[in-house]
Amino acid sequence: MTDIWIMRIGHRPQRDKRVTTHVALSSRALGAKGIYVDTEDRKLEENVKSVCERFGGDFEIRTGVKWKNVVKDFDGVVVHLTMYGQRLDEALPKLPSDGRMLVIVGAEKVPPEVYERSDHNISVGNQPHSEIAALSIFLYEVTQGDSLYADRDGKLTVIPNERGKTVVEISK
Ligand code: SAM
């Protein structure tokens, strides 16, 4: 099993608050261990931590961290998701099935150095779309969706229901 961490670069707190929140929550839902965000954003941290507190798990968020330092200190494989990268289906067999992986996603244009410093530049199709979509598809392919229904031992647990909402609340 691979420990997956996300590095979000180019986050602009005012403009990207919803998108980066969704990058973080999608990463968490799909089994990543945590996310680093390059720009400090306390509100974003609070929002993501509040979801973790209610729905459980030990997902981490750290904002205001420089991507170059994260990459330099990361002891694992670095993947950069970009529409210009190699095909996902061709890249997947080259990725480790255990160990640690850092997945970089951008907001707007990513500095050329990110392409050079990454071990793999991978595309999820060669059309421009979204960091949330690219990351979710990538994580689903890498993890085979293993975390989607994992029990996270939260205060709130959603029980799948074909018609309505079933939420079990446990006071902790
Ligand atoms: N020109 C950018 C690119 O290099 O992919 C598109 C910018 S897009 C608004 C923001 C981020 O979404 C990118 O930095 C990349 O991480 C991700 N992204 C968008 N389309 C993608 C694709 N087809 N494959 C992989 N990642 C993609």
PDB file of N, CA and C in Angstrom, residues 7-46:
ATOM      1  N   MET A   7       0.603  17.741  -3.032  1.00  0.00           N
ATOM      2  CA  MET A   7       1.191  19.086  -2.987  1.00  0.00           C
ATOM      3  C   MET A   7       0.405  19.967  -3.947  1.00  0.00           C
ATOM      4  N   ARG A   8      -0.289  20.955  -3.389  1.00  0.00           N
ATOM      5  CA  ARG A   8      -1.088  21.871  -4.210  1.00  0.00           C
ATOM      6  C   ARG A   8      -0.285  23.158  -4.401  1.00  0.00           C
ATOM      7  N   ILE A   9       0.032  23.493  -5.637  1.00  0.00           N
ATOM      8  CA  ILE A   9       0.804  24.720  -5.823  1.00  0.00           C
ATOM      9  C   ILE A   9      -0.018  25.781  -6.565  1.00  0.00           C
ATOM     10  N   GLY A  10       0.322  27.040  -6.300  1.00  0.00           N
ATOM     11  CA  GLY A  10      -0.356  28.162  -6.958  1.00  0.00           C
ATOM     12  C   GLY A  10      -1.672  28.544  -6.309  1.00  0.00           C
ATOM     13  N   HIS A  11      -1.894  28.111  -5.061  1.00  0.00           N
ATOM     14  CA  HIS A  11      -3.168  28.412  -4.379  1.00  0.00           C
ATOM     15  C   HIS A  11      -3.275  29.909  -4.068  1.00  0.00           C
ATOM     16  N   ARG A  12      -4.379  30.519  -4.533  1.00  0.00           N
ATOM     17  CA  ARG A  12      -4.666  31.923  -4.222  1.00  0.00           C
ATOM     18  C   ARG A  12      -5.880  31.934  -3.295  1.00  0.00           C
ATOM     19  N   PRO A  13      -5.692  32.273  -2.005  1.00  0.00           N
ATOM     20  CA  PRO A  13      -6.748  32.091  -1.012  1.00  0.00           C
ATOM     21  C   PRO A  13      -8.118  32.636  -1.418  1.00  0.00           C
ATOM     22  N   GLN A  14      -8.183  33.828  -1.986  1.00  0.00           N
ATOM     23  CA  GLN A  14      -9.500  34.373  -2.322  1.00  0.00           C
ATOM     24  C   GLN A  14     -10.125  33.628  -3.487  1.00  0.00           C
ATOM     25  N   ARG A  15      -9.323  33.466  -4.554  1.00  0.00           N
ATOM     26  CA  ARG A  15      -9.858  32.914  -5.797  1.00  0.00           C
ATOM     27  C   ARG A  15     -10.091  31.410  -5.754  1.00  0.00           C
ATOM     28  N   ASP A  16      -9.207  30.705  -5.056  1.00  0.00           N
ATOM     29  CA  ASP A  16      -9.215  29.233  -5.158  1.00  0.00           C
ATOM     30  C   ASP A  16      -9.782  28.538  -3.933  1.00  0.00           C
ATOM     31  N   LYS A  17     -10.438  29.289  -3.034  1.00  0.00           N
ATOM     32  CA  LYS A  17     -10.790  28.640  -1.764  1.00  0.00           C
ATOM     33  C   LYS A  17     -11.657  27.394  -1.945  1.00  0.00           C
ATOM     34  N   ARG A  18     -12.650  27.476  -2.859  1.00  0.00           N
ATOM     35  CA  ARG A  18     -13.516  26.308  -3.050  1.00  0.00           C
ATOM     36  C   ARG A  18     -12.752  25.171  -3.742  1.00  0.00           C
ATOM     37  N   VAL A  19     -12.009  25.534  -4.783  1.00  0.00           N
ATOM     38  CA  VAL A  19     -11.328  24.469  -5.537  1.00  0.00           C
ATOM     39  C   VAL A  19     -10.306  23.760  -4.655  1.00  0.00           C
ATOM     40  N   THR A  20      -9.508  24.537  -3.895  1.00  0.00           N
ATOM     41  CA  THR A  20      -8.482  23.878  -3.071  1.00  0.00           C
ATOM     42  C   THR A  20      -9.127  23.070  -1.943  1.00  0.00           C
ATOM     43  N   THR A  21     -10.246  23.576  -1.400  1.00  0.00           N
ATOM     44  CA  THR A  21     -10.960  22.774  -0.393  1.00  0.00           C
ATOM     45  C   THR A  21     -11.379  21.441  -1.008  1.00  0.00           C
ATOM     46  N   HIS A  22     -11.871  21.495  -2.234  1.00  0.00           N
ATOM     47  CA  HIS A  22     -12.326  20.260  -2.873  1.00  0.00           C
ATOM     48  C   HIS A  22     -11.154  19.357  -3.280  1.00  0.00           C
ATOM     49  N   VAL A  23     -10.030  19.957  -3.623  1.00  0.00           N
ATOM     50  CA  VAL A  23      -8.828  19.139  -3.877  1.00  0.00           C
ATOM     51  C   VAL A  23      -8.492  18.371  -2.598  1.00  0.00           C
ATOM     52  N   ALA A  24      -8.535  19.064  -1.463  1.00  0.00           N
ATOM     53  CA  ALA A  24      -8.196  18.425  -0.179  1.00  0.00           C
ATOM     54  C   ALA A  24      -9.224  17.349   0.181  1.00  0.00           C
ATOM     55  N   LEU A  25     -10.504  17.671   0.063  1.00  0.00           N
ATOM     56  CA  LEU A  25     -11.529  16.698   0.481  1.00  0.00           C
ATOM     57  C   LEU A  25     -11.569  15.489  -0.446  1.00  0.00           C
ATOM     58  N   SER A  26     -11.345  15.715  -1.724  1.00  0.00           N
ATOM     59  CA  SER A  26     -11.313  14.575  -2.656  1.00  0.00           C
ATOM     60  C   SER A  26     -10.104  13.697  -2.368  1.00  0.00           C
ATOM     61  N   SER A  27      -8.968  14.335  -2.062  1.00  0.00           N
ATOM     62  CA  SER A  27      -7.762  13.560  -1.716  1.00  0.00           C
ATOM     63  C   SER A  27      -8.034  12.689  -0.499  1.00  0.00           C
ATOM     64  N   ARG A  28      -8.648  13.310   0.513  1.00  0.00           N
ATOM     65  CA  ARG A  28      -8.962  12.578   1.744  1.00  0.00           C
ATOM     66  C   ARG A  28      -9.897  11.407   1.441  1.00  0.00           C
ATOM     67  N   ALA A  29     -10.977  11.681   0.693  1.00  0.00           N
ATOM     68  CA  ALA A  29     -11.966  10.628   0.412  1.00  0.00           C
ATOM     69  C   ALA A  29     -11.338   9.475  -0.362  1.00  0.00           C
ATOM     70  N   LEU A  30     -10.358   9.796  -1.195  1.00  0.00           N
ATOM     71  CA  LEU A  30      -9.756   8.761  -2.035  1.00  0.00           C
ATOM     72  C   LEU A  30      -8.486   8.174  -1.433  1.00  0.00           C
ATOM     73  N   GLY A  31      -8.241   8.469  -0.158  1.00  0.00           N
ATOM     74  CA  GLY A  31      -7.211   7.716   0.566  1.00  0.00           C
ATOM     75  C   GLY A  31      -5.860   8.362   0.747  1.00  0.00           C
ATOM     76  N   ALA A  32      -5.692   9.647   0.336  1.00  0.00           N
ATOM     77  CA  ALA A  32      -4.392  10.297   0.575  1.00  0.00           C
ATOM     78  C   ALA A  32      -4.213  10.525   2.079  1.00  0.00           C
ATOM     79  N   LYS A  33      -2.952  10.617   2.496  1.00  0.00           N
ATOM     80  CA  LYS A  33      -2.640  10.814   3.922  1.00  0.00           C
ATOM     81  C   LYS A  33      -2.763  12.278   4.317  1.00  0.00           C
ATOM     82  N   GLY A  34      -2.495  13.175   3.360  1.00  0.00           N
ATOM     83  CA  GLY A  34      -2.560  14.587   3.700  1.00  0.00           C
ATOM     84  C   GLY A  34      -2.210  15.460   2.519  1.00  0.00           C
ATOM     85  N   ILE A  35      -2.336  16.767   2.751  1.00  0.00           N
ATOM     86  CA  ILE A  35      -2.075  17.720   1.674  1.00  0.00           C
ATOM     87  C   ILE A  35      -1.208  18.871   2.177  1.00  0.00           C
ATOM     88  N   TYR A  36      -0.268  19.274   1.337  1.00  0.00           N
ATOM     89  CA  TYR A  36       0.512  20.492   1.558  1.00  0.00           C
ATOM     90  C   TYR A  36       0.001  21.534   0.565  1.00  0.00           C
ATOM     91  N   VAL A  37      -0.131  22.762   1.048  1.00  0.00           N
ATOM     92  CA  VAL A  37      -0.580  23.857   0.181  1.00  0.00           C
ATOM     93  C   VAL A  37       0.466  24.956   0.270  1.00  0.00           C
ATOM     94  N   ASP A  38       0.862  25.504  -0.881  1.00  0.00           N
ATOM     95  CA  ASP A  38       2.011  26.426  -0.857  1.00  0.00           C
ATOM     96  C   ASP A  38       1.731  27.763  -0.175  1.00  0.00           C
ATOM     97  N   THR A  39       0.493  28.261  -0.243  1.00  0.00           N
ATOM     98  CA  THR A  39       0.186  29.566   0.351  1.00  0.00           C
ATOM     99  C   THR A  39      -0.479  29.359   1.708  1.00  0.00           C
ATOM    100  N   GLU A  40      -0.072  30.174   2.683  1.00  0.00           N
ATOM    101  CA  GLU A  40      -0.709  30.036   4.006  1.00  0.00           C
ATOM    102  C   GLU A  40      -2.184  30.413   3.901  1.00  0.00           C
ATOM    103  N   ASP A  41      -3.047  29.581   4.488  1.00  0.00           N
ATOM    104  CA  ASP A  41      -4.489  29.839   4.443  1.00  0.00           C
ATOM    105  C   ASP A  41      -5.137  29.147   5.641  1.00  0.00           C
ATOM    106  N   ARG A  42      -5.257  29.917   6.732  1.00  0.00           N
ATOM    107  CA  ARG A  42      -5.787  29.342   7.985  1.00  0.00           C
ATOM    108  C   ARG A  42      -7.242  28.898   7.837  1.00  0.00           C
ATOM    109  N   LYS A  43      -8.008  29.659   7.057  1.00  0.00           N
ATOM    110  CA  LYS A  43      -9.434  29.342   6.884  1.00  0.00           C
ATOM    111  C   LYS A  43      -9.592  27.978   6.198  1.00  0.00           C
ATOM    112  N   LEU A  44      -8.764  27.777   5.169  1.00  0.00           N
ATOM    113  CA  LEU A  44      -8.776  26.497   4.459  1.00  0.00           C
ATOM    114  C   LEU A  44      -8.429  25.360   5.425  1.00  0.00           C
ATOM    115  N   GLU A  45      -7.409  25.571   6.242  1.00  0.00           N
ATOM    116  CA  GLU A  45      -7.020  24.545   7.221  1.00  0.00           C
ATOM    117  C   GLU A  45      -8.192  24.226   8.144  1.00  0.00           C
ATOM    118  N   GLU A  46      -8.843  25.297   8.653  1.00  0.00           N
ATOM    119  CA  GLU A  46      -9.977  25.102   9.579  1.00  0.00           C
ATOM    120  C   GLU A  46     -11.100  24.300   8.930  1.00  0.00           C
TER     121      GLU A  46
END
